[in-house]
Amino acid sequence: MRLKRKDLLGIEELERDEIELLLSTAESFKEVSEREIKKVPTLRGRTIINLFYEASTRTRTSFEIAAKRMSADAINISVSTSSVVKGETLRDTAKNLEAMRPDCIVVRHSSSGTPRMLSRYLACPVVNAGDGAHEHPSQALLDLLTVKEKLGSTDGIKISIIGDITHSRVARSNIYGFTKMGAEVTVAGPPTMLPPGIEKLGCRATTSMEEAIRGADVLMMLRIQSERQAEPLFPSVREYSRLYGLDEAKLRAAKKDVLILHPGPINRGVEISPDIADGPYSLILDQVTNGVAVRMAIFYLLLGGVKEGLQEGVKA
Ligand code: CP
């Protein structure tokens, strides 16, 4: 089975069976990262370009590691040292990179829709590594995998996504992902950070932190995306943290075995207290570990996978 598309642009367009395929493929790749020699020949001879117009630690590194663990050549382009600073357009940059015959381009950009636009210009697969406040599909897939690993299934679970929903591509991808995978999704935050009509995506919205926490199996805390806010949306960081930051006191309202997720980077003491980020309920570093396996699965399913008899490569 393969994905029903050339590119991975968002979770919105994926069907449930495609998400399941991505997750089961990621599960099968996890053990590669536990080996002494962390490499399989699956994508030997393939070239993957990471084109990041925005800062990244986790996403860029794990796409690179994923490519290398599958024996592909991974090239990272940092926009600050590329000819973009000389005025080259995104389209020209992409077409010039394509002329070097890569097999896949992974792109992160501050403008929503950039990966979709590139996918129309480029013959090779395009992977969205985060576009503006639109989508971050590989993040949602790794979040789904992390929860599925702990709870066995996402069907019927309750997840609350808390914070700056308006500016969060992680929130949007996770709303699509968790609802498609049978979960009940609640989004919570101050009224200025809850976009009007968000319920149309299939979630419930509340401004009450207590309501979001009570009964949830999973709490996903989000960073305030100040880089996307034209002006501050709350009186002060201290005020935000007092009302919407997750700390021991607020956690008392939660289920005793609640799982805590955060896509990172975390702002300790703002949206999450250090004792919770580092505590027994936190899966923050499991998410990062799963990010490599999920990105291996994305490459595998977009760059040939089963069709070219690469399945054996998984076990090689
Ligand atoms: N979660 C995430 O996208 O982190 P980075 O911005 O570090 O890639």
PDB file of C-alpha atoms and ligand atoms in Angstrom:
ATOM      1  CA  MET A   1       0.000   0.000   0.000  1.00  0.00           C
ATOM      2  CA  ARG A   2       1.164   3.525  -0.748  1.00  0.00           C
ATOM      3  CA  LEU A   3       0.040   7.049  -0.018  1.00  0.00           C
ATOM      4  CA  LYS A   4      -2.573   8.266  -2.463  1.00  0.00           C
ATOM      5  CA  ARG A   5      -0.590  11.371  -3.333  1.00  0.00           C
ATOM      6  CA  LYS A   6       2.764  12.672  -4.577  1.00  0.00           C
ATOM      7  CA  ASP A   7       3.340  15.082  -1.663  1.00  0.00           C
ATOM      8  CA  LEU A   8       2.697  15.351   2.068  1.00  0.00           C
ATOM      9  CA  LEU A   9       1.211  18.830   2.435  1.00  0.00           C
ATOM     10  CA  GLY A  10      -1.187  18.464   5.336  1.00  0.00           C
ATOM     11  CA  ILE A  11      -3.233  16.123   7.506  1.00  0.00           C
ATOM     12  CA  GLU A  12      -6.485  17.698   6.300  1.00  0.00           C
ATOM     13  CA  GLU A  13      -6.284  15.896   2.963  1.00  0.00           C
ATOM     14  CA  LEU A  14      -5.184  12.499   4.318  1.00  0.00           C
ATOM     15  CA  GLU A  15      -7.628   9.649   4.690  1.00  0.00           C
ATOM     16  CA  ARG A  16      -7.640   7.593   7.856  1.00  0.00           C
ATOM     17  CA  ASP A  17      -6.114   4.564   6.139  1.00  0.00           C
ATOM     18  CA  GLU A  18      -3.198   6.731   4.950  1.00  0.00           C
ATOM     19  CA  ILE A  19      -2.579   7.955   8.502  1.00  0.00           C
ATOM     20  CA  GLU A  20      -2.726   4.365   9.742  1.00  0.00           C
ATOM     21  CA  LEU A  21      -0.248   3.339   7.052  1.00  0.00           C
ATOM     22  CA  LEU A  22       2.145   6.137   8.013  1.00  0.00           C
ATOM     23  CA  LEU A  23       1.912   5.187  11.702  1.00  0.00           C
ATOM     24  CA  SER A  24       2.373   1.456  11.173  1.00  0.00           C
ATOM     25  CA  THR A  25       5.320   2.118   8.852  1.00  0.00           C
ATOM     26  CA  ALA A  26       6.847   4.437  11.457  1.00  0.00           C
ATOM     27  CA  GLU A  27       6.404   1.721  14.095  1.00  0.00           C
ATOM     28  CA  SER A  28       8.331  -0.696  11.916  1.00  0.00           C
ATOM     29  CA  PHE A  29      11.172   1.808  11.509  1.00  0.00           C
ATOM     30  CA  LYS A  30      11.560   2.545  15.225  1.00  0.00           C
ATOM     31  CA  GLU A  31      13.916  -0.318  15.905  1.00  0.00           C
ATOM     32  CA  VAL A  32      16.450   0.982  13.341  1.00  0.00           C
ATOM     33  CA  SER A  33      17.264   3.823  15.749  1.00  0.00           C
ATOM     34  CA  GLU A  34      17.915   1.311  18.556  1.00  0.00           C
ATOM     35  CA  ARG A  35      20.554  -0.607  16.586  1.00  0.00           C
ATOM     36  CA  GLU A  36      24.263  -0.169  17.053  1.00  0.00           C
ATOM     37  CA  ILE A  37      24.580   0.582  13.327  1.00  0.00           C
ATOM     38  CA  LYS A  38      21.614   2.872  12.742  1.00  0.00           C
ATOM     39  CA  LYS A  39      21.282   2.507   9.010  1.00  0.00           C
ATOM     40  CA  VAL A  40      19.242   0.573   6.428  1.00  0.00           C
ATOM     41  CA  PRO A  41      19.825   0.664   2.667  1.00  0.00           C
ATOM     42  CA  THR A  42      16.194   1.490   1.832  1.00  0.00           C
ATOM     43  CA  LEU A  43      16.817   4.846   0.117  1.00  0.00           C
ATOM     44  CA  ARG A  44      20.400   4.368  -1.026  1.00  0.00           C
ATOM     45  CA  GLY A  45      21.177   6.651  -3.969  1.00  0.00           C
ATOM     46  CA  ARG A  46      18.291   9.036  -3.210  1.00  0.00           C
ATOM     47  CA  THR A  47      18.804  12.736  -2.487  1.00  0.00           C
ATOM     48  CA  ILE A  48      16.662  14.702  -0.050  1.00  0.00           C
ATOM     49  CA  ILE A  49      16.879  18.491   0.312  1.00  0.00           C
ATOM     50  CA  ASN A  50      15.787  20.257   3.518  1.00  0.00           C
ATOM     51  CA  LEU A  51      14.852  23.841   2.620  1.00  0.00           C
ATOM     52  CA  PHE A  52      14.094  25.735   5.806  1.00  0.00           C
ATOM     53  CA  TYR A  53      13.059  29.401   5.662  1.00  0.00           C
ATOM     54  CA  GLU A  54      12.313  29.396   9.403  1.00  0.00           C
ATOM     55  CA  ALA A  55      14.281  28.317  12.456  1.00  0.00           C
ATOM     56  CA  SER A  56      14.025  24.691  13.563  1.00  0.00           C
ATOM     57  CA  THR A  57      15.797  22.294  15.889  1.00  0.00           C
ATOM     58  CA  ARG A  58      13.645  19.155  16.039  1.00  0.00           C
ATOM     59  CA  THR A  59      12.043  19.056  12.598  1.00  0.00           C
ATOM     60  CA  ARG A  60      15.085  19.813  10.500  1.00  0.00           C
ATOM     61  CA  THR A  61      17.410  17.563  12.478  1.00  0.00           C
ATOM     62  CA  SER A  62      15.020  14.639  12.478  1.00  0.00           C
ATOM     63  CA  PHE A  63      14.274  14.904   8.742  1.00  0.00           C
ATOM     64  CA  GLU A  64      18.046  14.848   8.191  1.00  0.00           C
ATOM     65  CA  ILE A  65      18.602  11.933  10.565  1.00  0.00           C
ATOM     66  CA  ALA A  66      15.667  10.046   9.017  1.00  0.00           C
ATOM     67  CA  ALA A  67      17.142  10.465   5.529  1.00  0.00           C
ATOM     68  CA  LYS A  68      20.601   9.376   6.674  1.00  0.00           C
ATOM     69  CA  ARG A  69      19.323   6.342   8.599  1.00  0.00           C
ATOM     70  CA  MET A  70      17.776   5.210   5.302  1.00  0.00           C
ATOM     71  CA  SER A  71      21.070   5.798   3.449  1.00  0.00           C
ATOM     72  CA  ALA A  72      19.762   8.768   1.436  1.00  0.00           C
ATOM     73  CA  ASP A  73      21.961  11.806   0.903  1.00  0.00           C
ATOM     74  CA  ALA A  74      20.531  14.700   2.931  1.00  0.00           C
ATOM     75  CA  ILE A  75      21.339  18.297   2.022  1.00  0.00           C
ATOM     76  CA  ASN A  76      20.369  21.120   4.380  1.00  0.00           C
ATOM     77  CA  ILE A  77      19.867  24.576   2.966  1.00  0.00           C
ATOM     78  CA  SER A  78      19.875  27.399   5.430  1.00  0.00           C
ATOM     79  CA  VAL A  79      18.217  30.401   3.871  1.00  0.00           C
ATOM     80  CA  SER A  80      20.516  32.881   5.613  1.00  0.00           C
ATOM     81  CA  THR A  81      23.523  31.469   3.708  1.00  0.00           C
ATOM     82  CA  SER A  82      21.726  30.836   0.386  1.00  0.00           C
ATOM     83  CA  SER A  83      21.134  33.105  -2.613  1.00  0.00           C
ATOM     84  CA  VAL A  84      17.723  33.980  -1.168  1.00  0.00           C
ATOM     85  CA  VAL A  85      19.539  36.814   0.623  1.00  0.00           C
ATOM     86  CA  LYS A  86      20.519  38.123  -2.844  1.00  0.00           C
ATOM     87  CA  GLY A  87      16.865  38.393  -3.828  1.00  0.00           C
ATOM     88  CA  GLU A  88      16.201  35.030  -5.478  1.00  0.00           C
ATOM     89  CA  THR A  89      12.517  34.102  -5.403  1.00  0.00           C
ATOM     90  CA  LEU A  90      11.206  30.968  -3.778  1.00  0.00           C
ATOM     91  CA  ARG A  91      10.131  29.598  -7.159  1.00  0.00           C
ATOM     92  CA  ASP A  92      13.568  30.203  -8.698  1.00  0.00           C
ATOM     93  CA  THR A  93      15.301  28.677  -5.695  1.00  0.00           C
ATOM     94  CA  ALA A  94      13.076  25.596  -5.931  1.00  0.00           C
ATOM     95  CA  LYS A  95      13.466  25.211  -9.705  1.00  0.00           C
ATOM     96  CA  ASN A  96      17.257  25.506  -9.409  1.00  0.00           C
ATOM     97  CA  LEU A  97      17.327  22.896  -6.679  1.00  0.00           C
ATOM     98  CA  GLU A  98      15.116  20.654  -8.793  1.00  0.00           C
ATOM     99  CA  ALA A  99      17.577  20.991 -11.675  1.00  0.00           C
ATOM    100  CA  MET A 100      20.058  19.085  -9.474  1.00  0.00           C
ATOM    101  CA  ARG A 101      17.593  16.154  -9.476  1.00  0.00           C
ATOM    102  CA  PRO A 102      16.693  15.663  -5.829  1.00  0.00           C
ATOM    103  CA  ASP A 103      14.178  12.937  -5.028  1.00  0.00           C
ATOM    104  CA  CYS A 104      12.323  14.975  -2.400  1.00  0.00           C
ATOM    105  CA  ILE A 105      12.244  18.547  -1.067  1.00  0.00           C
ATOM    106  CA  VAL A 106      11.243  19.200   2.551  1.00  0.00           C
ATOM    107  CA  VAL A 107      10.209  22.797   3.102  1.00  0.00           C
ATOM    108  CA  ARG A 108       9.420  25.008   6.082  1.00  0.00           C
ATOM    109  CA  HIS A 109       8.181  28.529   5.420  1.00  0.00           C
ATOM    110  CA  SER A 110       6.483  31.328   7.337  1.00  0.00           C
ATOM    111  CA  SER A 111       3.772  31.676   4.670  1.00  0.00           C
ATOM    112  CA  SER A 112       0.817  29.305   4.686  1.00  0.00           C
ATOM    113  CA  GLY A 113       0.465  27.494   1.370  1.00  0.00           C
ATOM    114  CA  THR A 114       4.136  27.623   0.346  1.00  0.00           C
ATOM    115  CA  PRO A 115       4.593  23.810   0.196  1.00  0.00           C
ATOM    116  CA  ARG A 116       1.408  23.470  -1.898  1.00  0.00           C
ATOM    117  CA  MET A 117       2.625  26.145  -4.290  1.00  0.00           C
ATOM    118  CA  LEU A 118       6.010  24.387  -4.628  1.00  0.00           C
ATOM    119  CA  SER A 119       4.328  21.041  -5.180  1.00  0.00           C
ATOM    120  CA  ARG A 120       2.745  22.475  -8.348  1.00  0.00           C
ATOM    121  CA  TYR A 121       6.133  23.605  -9.715  1.00  0.00           C
ATOM    122  CA  LEU A 122       8.127  20.530  -8.793  1.00  0.00           C
ATOM    123  CA  ALA A 123       7.975  17.004 -10.150  1.00  0.00           C
ATOM    124  CA  CYS A 124       9.546  15.470  -7.034  1.00  0.00           C
ATOM    125  CA  PRO A 125       7.614  14.942  -3.778  1.00  0.00           C
ATOM    126  CA  VAL A 126       7.307  17.989  -1.498  1.00  0.00           C
ATOM    127  CA  VAL A 127       6.977  17.538   2.269  1.00  0.00           C
ATOM    128  CA  ASN A 128       5.521  20.295   4.419  1.00  0.00           C
ATOM    129  CA  ALA A 129       7.745  20.797   7.483  1.00  0.00           C
ATOM    130  CA  GLY A 130       5.485  23.606   8.750  1.00  0.00           C
ATOM    131  CA  ASP A 131       3.883  26.464   6.799  1.00  0.00           C
ATOM    132  CA  GLY A 132       2.859  29.584   8.686  1.00  0.00           C
ATOM    133  CA  ALA A 133      -0.129  28.962  10.932  1.00  0.00           C
ATOM    134  CA  HIS A 134      -1.511  26.382   8.490  1.00  0.00           C
ATOM    135  CA  GLU A 135      -0.189  22.834   9.028  1.00  0.00           C
ATOM    136  CA  HIS A 136       2.703  20.812  10.441  1.00  0.00           C
ATOM    137  CA  PRO A 137       1.755  17.302   9.311  1.00  0.00           C
ATOM    138  CA  SER A 138       4.834  15.377  10.443  1.00  0.00           C
ATOM    139  CA  GLN A 139       4.384  16.841  13.947  1.00  0.00           C
ATOM    140  CA  ALA A 140       0.787  15.598  14.133  1.00  0.00           C
ATOM    141  CA  LEU A 141       1.853  12.151  12.917  1.00  0.00           C
ATOM    142  CA  LEU A 142       4.530  11.866  15.590  1.00  0.00           C
ATOM    143  CA  ASP A 143       2.038  13.060  18.207  1.00  0.00           C
ATOM    144  CA  LEU A 144      -0.471  10.434  17.069  1.00  0.00           C
ATOM    145  CA  LEU A 145       2.204   7.745  17.187  1.00  0.00           C
ATOM    146  CA  THR A 146       3.268   8.796  20.696  1.00  0.00           C
ATOM    147  CA  VAL A 147      -0.289   8.643  22.050  1.00  0.00           C
ATOM    148  CA  LYS A 148      -1.086   5.398  20.219  1.00  0.00           C
ATOM    149  CA  GLU A 149       2.026   3.790  21.695  1.00  0.00           C
ATOM    150  CA  LYS A 150       0.952   4.693  25.242  1.00  0.00           C
ATOM    151  CA  LEU A 151      -2.800   4.125  25.020  1.00  0.00           C
ATOM    152  CA  GLY A 152      -2.945   1.405  22.354  1.00  0.00           C
ATOM    153  CA  SER A 153      -5.381   3.402  20.227  1.00  0.00           C
ATOM    154  CA  THR A 154      -6.567   6.956  19.708  1.00  0.00           C
ATOM    155  CA  ASP A 155     -10.181   5.905  19.138  1.00  0.00           C
ATOM    156  CA  GLY A 156     -12.440   7.327  21.838  1.00  0.00           C
ATOM    157  CA  ILE A 157      -9.723   9.167  23.753  1.00  0.00           C
ATOM    158  CA  LYS A 158     -10.075  12.780  24.877  1.00  0.00           C
ATOM    159  CA  ILE A 159      -7.298  15.215  24.009  1.00  0.00           C
ATOM    160  CA  SER A 160      -7.140  18.894  24.921  1.00  0.00           C
ATOM    161  CA  ILE A 161      -4.856  21.226  22.989  1.00  0.00           C
ATOM    162  CA  ILE A 162      -4.126  24.295  25.082  1.00  0.00           C
ATOM    163  CA  GLY A 163      -2.559  27.642  24.215  1.00  0.00           C
ATOM    164  CA  ASP A 164      -2.213  29.867  21.177  1.00  0.00           C
ATOM    165  CA  ILE A 165      -4.562  27.975  18.873  1.00  0.00           C
ATOM    166  CA  THR A 166      -4.936  30.841  16.402  1.00  0.00           C
ATOM    167  CA  HIS A 167      -1.292  30.889  15.384  1.00  0.00           C
ATOM    168  CA  SER A 168      -0.503  27.206  15.783  1.00  0.00           C
ATOM    169  CA  ARG A 169       0.005  24.955  12.762  1.00  0.00           C
ATOM    170  CA  VAL A 170       0.568  22.127  15.246  1.00  0.00           C
ATOM    171  CA  ALA A 171      -2.932  22.651  16.660  1.00  0.00           C
ATOM    172  CA  ARG A 172      -4.524  22.609  13.218  1.00  0.00           C
ATOM    173  CA  SER A 173      -2.746  19.447  12.067  1.00  0.00           C
ATOM    174  CA  ASN A 174      -3.507  17.720  15.347  1.00  0.00           C
ATOM    175  CA  ILE A 175      -7.194  18.667  15.237  1.00  0.00           C
ATOM    176  CA  TYR A 176      -7.415  17.038  11.805  1.00  0.00           C
ATOM    177  CA  GLY A 177      -5.266  14.079  12.818  1.00  0.00           C
ATOM    178  CA  PHE A 178      -6.845  13.182  16.147  1.00  0.00           C
ATOM    179  CA  THR A 179     -10.436  13.661  14.940  1.00  0.00           C
ATOM    180  CA  LYS A 180      -9.779  11.463  11.887  1.00  0.00           C
ATOM    181  CA  MET A 181      -8.295   8.869  14.231  1.00  0.00           C
ATOM    182  CA  GLY A 182     -11.397   8.776  16.421  1.00  0.00           C
ATOM    183  CA  ALA A 183     -10.412  11.081  19.292  1.00  0.00           C
ATOM    184  CA  GLU A 184     -12.530  13.781  20.920  1.00  0.00           C
ATOM    185  CA  VAL A 185     -10.573  17.035  20.573  1.00  0.00           C
ATOM    186  CA  THR A 186     -10.980  20.153  22.733  1.00  0.00           C
ATOM    187  CA  VAL A 187      -9.018  23.336  22.112  1.00  0.00           C
ATOM    188  CA  ALA A 188      -8.541  25.827  24.929  1.00  0.00           C
ATOM    189  CA  GLY A 189      -6.960  29.206  25.424  1.00  0.00           C
ATOM    190  CA  PRO A 190      -7.722  32.868  26.029  1.00  0.00           C
ATOM    191  CA  PRO A 191     -10.484  34.225  23.749  1.00  0.00           C
ATOM    192  CA  THR A 192      -7.880  36.176  21.755  1.00  0.00           C
ATOM    193  CA  MET A 193      -6.081  32.922  20.906  1.00  0.00           C
ATOM    194  CA  LEU A 194      -9.137  30.915  19.842  1.00  0.00           C
ATOM    195  CA  PRO A 195     -10.001  31.551  16.190  1.00  0.00           C
ATOM    196  CA  PRO A 196     -13.727  32.089  15.564  1.00  0.00           C
ATOM    197  CA  GLY A 197     -15.304  29.052  13.910  1.00  0.00           C
ATOM    198  CA  ILE A 198     -12.554  26.620  14.944  1.00  0.00           C
ATOM    199  CA  GLU A 199     -15.321  24.146  15.902  1.00  0.00           C
ATOM    200  CA  LYS A 200     -15.981  23.649  12.180  1.00  0.00           C
ATOM    201  CA  LEU A 201     -12.798  21.531  12.133  1.00  0.00           C
ATOM    202  CA  GLY A 202     -14.583  19.017  14.363  1.00  0.00           C
ATOM    203  CA  CYS A 203     -13.323  20.074  17.805  1.00  0.00           C
ATOM    204  CA  ARG A 204     -14.852  21.725  20.866  1.00  0.00           C
ATOM    205  CA  ALA A 205     -13.515  25.110  22.053  1.00  0.00           C
ATOM    206  CA  THR A 206     -13.360  26.522  25.559  1.00  0.00           C
ATOM    207  CA  THR A 207     -11.676  29.375  27.403  1.00  0.00           C
ATOM    208  CA  SER A 208     -11.755  27.379  30.645  1.00  0.00           C
ATOM    209  CA  MET A 209      -8.479  25.698  31.512  1.00  0.00           C
ATOM    210  CA  GLU A 210     -10.209  23.561  34.134  1.00  0.00           C
ATOM    211  CA  GLU A 211     -12.774  22.338  31.610  1.00  0.00           C
ATOM    212  CA  ALA A 212      -9.976  21.441  29.198  1.00  0.00           C
ATOM    213  CA  ILE A 213      -8.011  19.532  31.826  1.00  0.00           C
ATOM    214  CA  ARG A 214     -10.847  17.645  33.552  1.00  0.00           C
ATOM    215  CA  GLY A 215     -11.430  14.225  32.005  1.00  0.00           C
ATOM    216  CA  ALA A 216      -8.760  14.544  29.303  1.00  0.00           C
ATOM    217  CA  ASP A 217      -6.524  11.552  28.584  1.00  0.00           C
ATOM    218  CA  VAL A 218      -3.956  13.788  26.876  1.00  0.00           C
ATOM    219  CA  LEU A 219      -3.016  17.429  27.392  1.00  0.00           C
ATOM    220  CA  MET A 220      -1.045  19.056  24.594  1.00  0.00           C
ATOM    221  CA  MET A 221       0.497  22.346  25.686  1.00  0.00           C
ATOM    222  CA  LEU A 222       1.482  24.918  23.053  1.00  0.00           C
ATOM    223  CA  ARG A 223       4.006  27.731  23.025  1.00  0.00           C
ATOM    224  CA  ILE A 224       2.783  31.296  22.495  1.00  0.00           C
ATOM    225  CA  GLN A 225       3.654  31.926  18.841  1.00  0.00           C
ATOM    226  CA  SER A 226       4.750  35.541  19.377  1.00  0.00           C
ATOM    227  CA  GLU A 227       6.599  35.507  16.019  1.00  0.00           C
ATOM    228  CA  ARG A 228       3.183  35.320  14.324  1.00  0.00           C
ATOM    229  CA  GLN A 229       1.348  37.813  16.531  1.00  0.00           C
ATOM    230  CA  ALA A 230       1.170  41.366  15.219  1.00  0.00           C
ATOM    231  CA  GLU A 231       0.597  42.603  18.784  1.00  0.00           C
ATOM    232  CA  PRO A 232       0.430  40.911  22.202  1.00  0.00           C
ATOM    233  CA  LEU A 233      -2.825  38.999  22.767  1.00  0.00           C
ATOM    234  CA  PHE A 234      -2.703  39.007  26.580  1.00  0.00           C
ATOM    235  CA  PRO A 235      -1.737  41.568  29.259  1.00  0.00           C
ATOM    236  CA  SER A 236       1.565  39.927  30.293  1.00  0.00           C
ATOM    237  CA  VAL A 237       3.402  36.608  30.170  1.00  0.00           C
ATOM    238  CA  ARG A 238       2.890  36.306  33.918  1.00  0.00           C
ATOM    239  CA  GLU A 239      -0.859  36.742  33.541  1.00  0.00           C
ATOM    240  CA  TYR A 240      -0.954  34.176  30.716  1.00  0.00           C
ATOM    241  CA  SER A 241       1.026  31.698  32.750  1.00  0.00           C
ATOM    242  CA  ARG A 242      -1.186  32.164  35.802  1.00  0.00           C
ATOM    243  CA  LEU A 243      -4.343  31.430  33.791  1.00  0.00           C
ATOM    244  CA  TYR A 244      -3.185  28.980  31.096  1.00  0.00           C
ATOM    245  CA  GLY A 245       0.216  27.649  32.146  1.00  0.00           C
ATOM    246  CA  LEU A 246       0.152  24.003  33.231  1.00  0.00           C
ATOM    247  CA  ASP A 247       1.497  23.569  36.768  1.00  0.00           C
ATOM    248  CA  GLU A 248       1.060  21.123  39.639  1.00  0.00           C
ATOM    249  CA  ALA A 249      -1.931  23.005  41.044  1.00  0.00           C
ATOM    250  CA  LYS A 250      -3.889  22.923  37.778  1.00  0.00           C
ATOM    251  CA  LEU A 251      -2.852  19.330  37.121  1.00  0.00           C
ATOM    252  CA  ARG A 252      -4.727  18.245  40.258  1.00  0.00           C
ATOM    253  CA  ALA A 253      -7.945  18.482  38.210  1.00  0.00           C
ATOM    254  CA  ALA A 254      -6.559  15.993  35.647  1.00  0.00           C
ATOM    255  CA  LYS A 255      -6.965  12.232  35.397  1.00  0.00           C
ATOM    256  CA  LYS A 256      -4.294  10.537  37.474  1.00  0.00           C
ATOM    257  CA  ASP A 257      -2.612   8.930  34.455  1.00  0.00           C
ATOM    258  CA  VAL A 258      -2.934  11.904  32.081  1.00  0.00           C
ATOM    259  CA  LEU A 259      -0.312  12.181  29.322  1.00  0.00           C
ATOM    260  CA  ILE A 260       1.419  15.521  28.671  1.00  0.00           C
ATOM    261  CA  LEU A 261       2.601  16.460  25.190  1.00  0.00           C
ATOM    262  CA  HIS A 262       4.345  19.546  23.856  1.00  0.00           C
ATOM    263  CA  PRO A 263       5.733  19.915  20.320  1.00  0.00           C
ATOM    264  CA  GLY A 264       8.641  22.049  21.526  1.00  0.00           C
ATOM    265  CA  PRO A 265      10.406  24.325  21.845  1.00  0.00           C
ATOM    266  CA  ILE A 266       9.039  24.715  25.379  1.00  0.00           C
ATOM    267  CA  ASN A 267       9.072  27.955  27.311  1.00  0.00           C
ATOM    268  CA  ARG A 268       9.604  26.705  30.848  1.00  0.00           C
ATOM    269  CA  GLY A 269       7.480  28.524  33.389  1.00  0.00           C
ATOM    270  CA  VAL A 270       5.208  30.054  30.739  1.00  0.00           C
ATOM    271  CA  GLU A 271       2.901  27.427  29.183  1.00  0.00           C
ATOM    272  CA  ILE A 272       4.345  24.553  31.230  1.00  0.00           C
ATOM    273  CA  SER A 273       6.167  24.417  34.544  1.00  0.00           C
ATOM    274  CA  PRO A 274       9.580  22.698  34.613  1.00  0.00           C
ATOM    275  CA  ASP A 275       8.436  20.019  37.068  1.00  0.00           C
ATOM    276  CA  ILE A 276       5.669  18.963  34.672  1.00  0.00           C
ATOM    277  CA  ALA A 277       7.837  19.174  31.545  1.00  0.00           C
ATOM    278  CA  ASP A 278      10.382  16.877  33.222  1.00  0.00           C
ATOM    279  CA  GLY A 279       7.871  14.886  35.252  1.00  0.00           C
ATOM    280  CA  PRO A 280       6.465  11.364  35.021  1.00  0.00           C
ATOM    281  CA  TYR A 281       3.499  12.260  32.778  1.00  0.00           C
ATOM    282  CA  SER A 282       5.582  14.085  30.197  1.00  0.00           C
ATOM    283  CA  LEU A 283       6.109  12.449  26.789  1.00  0.00           C
ATOM    284  CA  ILE A 284       7.967  15.409  25.314  1.00  0.00           C
ATOM    285  CA  LEU A 285      11.167  13.502  24.549  1.00  0.00           C
ATOM    286  CA  ASP A 286       9.239  10.419  23.362  1.00  0.00           C
ATOM    287  CA  GLN A 287       7.659  12.737  20.794  1.00  0.00           C
ATOM    288  CA  VAL A 288      11.109  13.760  19.580  1.00  0.00           C
ATOM    289  CA  THR A 289      12.256  10.128  19.353  1.00  0.00           C
ATOM    290  CA  ASN A 290       9.140   9.223  17.375  1.00  0.00           C
ATOM    291  CA  GLY A 291       9.773  12.153  15.040  1.00  0.00           C
ATOM    292  CA  VAL A 292      12.664  10.296  13.427  1.00  0.00           C
ATOM    293  CA  ALA A 293      10.602   7.142  12.798  1.00  0.00           C
ATOM    294  CA  VAL A 294       7.673   9.135  11.425  1.00  0.00           C
ATOM    295  CA  ARG A 295       9.924  11.036   9.022  1.00  0.00           C
ATOM    296  CA  MET A 296      11.530   7.775   7.889  1.00  0.00           C
ATOM    297  CA  ALA A 297       8.021   6.502   7.139  1.00  0.00           C
ATOM    298  CA  ILE A 298       7.159   9.660   5.188  1.00  0.00           C
ATOM    299  CA  PHE A 299      10.247   9.277   2.988  1.00  0.00           C
ATOM    300  CA  TYR A 300       9.668   5.570   2.565  1.00  0.00           C
ATOM    301  CA  LEU A 301       6.059   5.962   1.465  1.00  0.00           C
ATOM    302  CA  LEU A 302       6.659   8.957  -0.815  1.00  0.00           C
ATOM    303  CA  LEU A 303       9.923   7.890  -2.440  1.00  0.00           C
ATOM    304  CA  GLY A 304       9.058   4.472  -3.734  1.00  0.00           C
ATOM    305  CA  GLY A 305       8.550   2.185  -0.787  1.00  0.00           C
ATOM    306  CA  VAL A 306       6.729  -1.003  -1.570  1.00  0.00           C
ATOM    307  CA  LYS A 307       6.394  -0.297  -5.305  1.00  0.00           C
ATOM    308  CA  GLU A 308      10.132  -0.605  -5.831  1.00  0.00           C
ATOM    309  CA  GLY A 309      10.553  -3.610  -3.603  1.00  0.00           C
ATOM    310  CA  LEU A 310      12.119  -1.597  -0.822  1.00  0.00           C
ATOM    311  CA  GLN A 311      10.084  -3.298   1.899  1.00  0.00           C
ATOM    312  CA  GLU A 312      12.996  -5.679   2.548  1.00  0.00           C
ATOM    313  CA  GLY A 313      15.076  -2.606   3.281  1.00  0.00           C
ATOM    314  CA  VAL A 314      13.132  -2.009   6.461  1.00  0.00           C
ATOM    315  CA  LYS A 315      14.465  -5.224   7.932  1.00  0.00           C
ATOM    316  CA  ALA A 316      17.897  -5.071   6.312  1.00  0.00           C
TER     317      ALA A 316
HETATM  318  N1   CP B   1       8.115  21.002  16.931  1.00  0.00           N
HETATM  319  C1   CP B   1       8.864  21.711  16.048  1.00  0.00           C
HETATM  320  O1   CP B   1       8.464  21.970  14.910  1.00  0.00           O
HETATM  321  O2   CP B   1      10.076  22.094  16.546  1.00  0.00           O
HETATM  322  P1   CP B   1      11.181  22.885  15.704  1.00  0.00           P
HETATM  323  O3   CP B   1      10.620  24.250  15.404  1.00  0.00           O
HETATM  324  O4   CP B   1      12.408  22.933  16.564  1.00  0.00           O
HETATM  325  O5   CP B   1      11.413  22.125  14.425  1.00  0.00           O
END
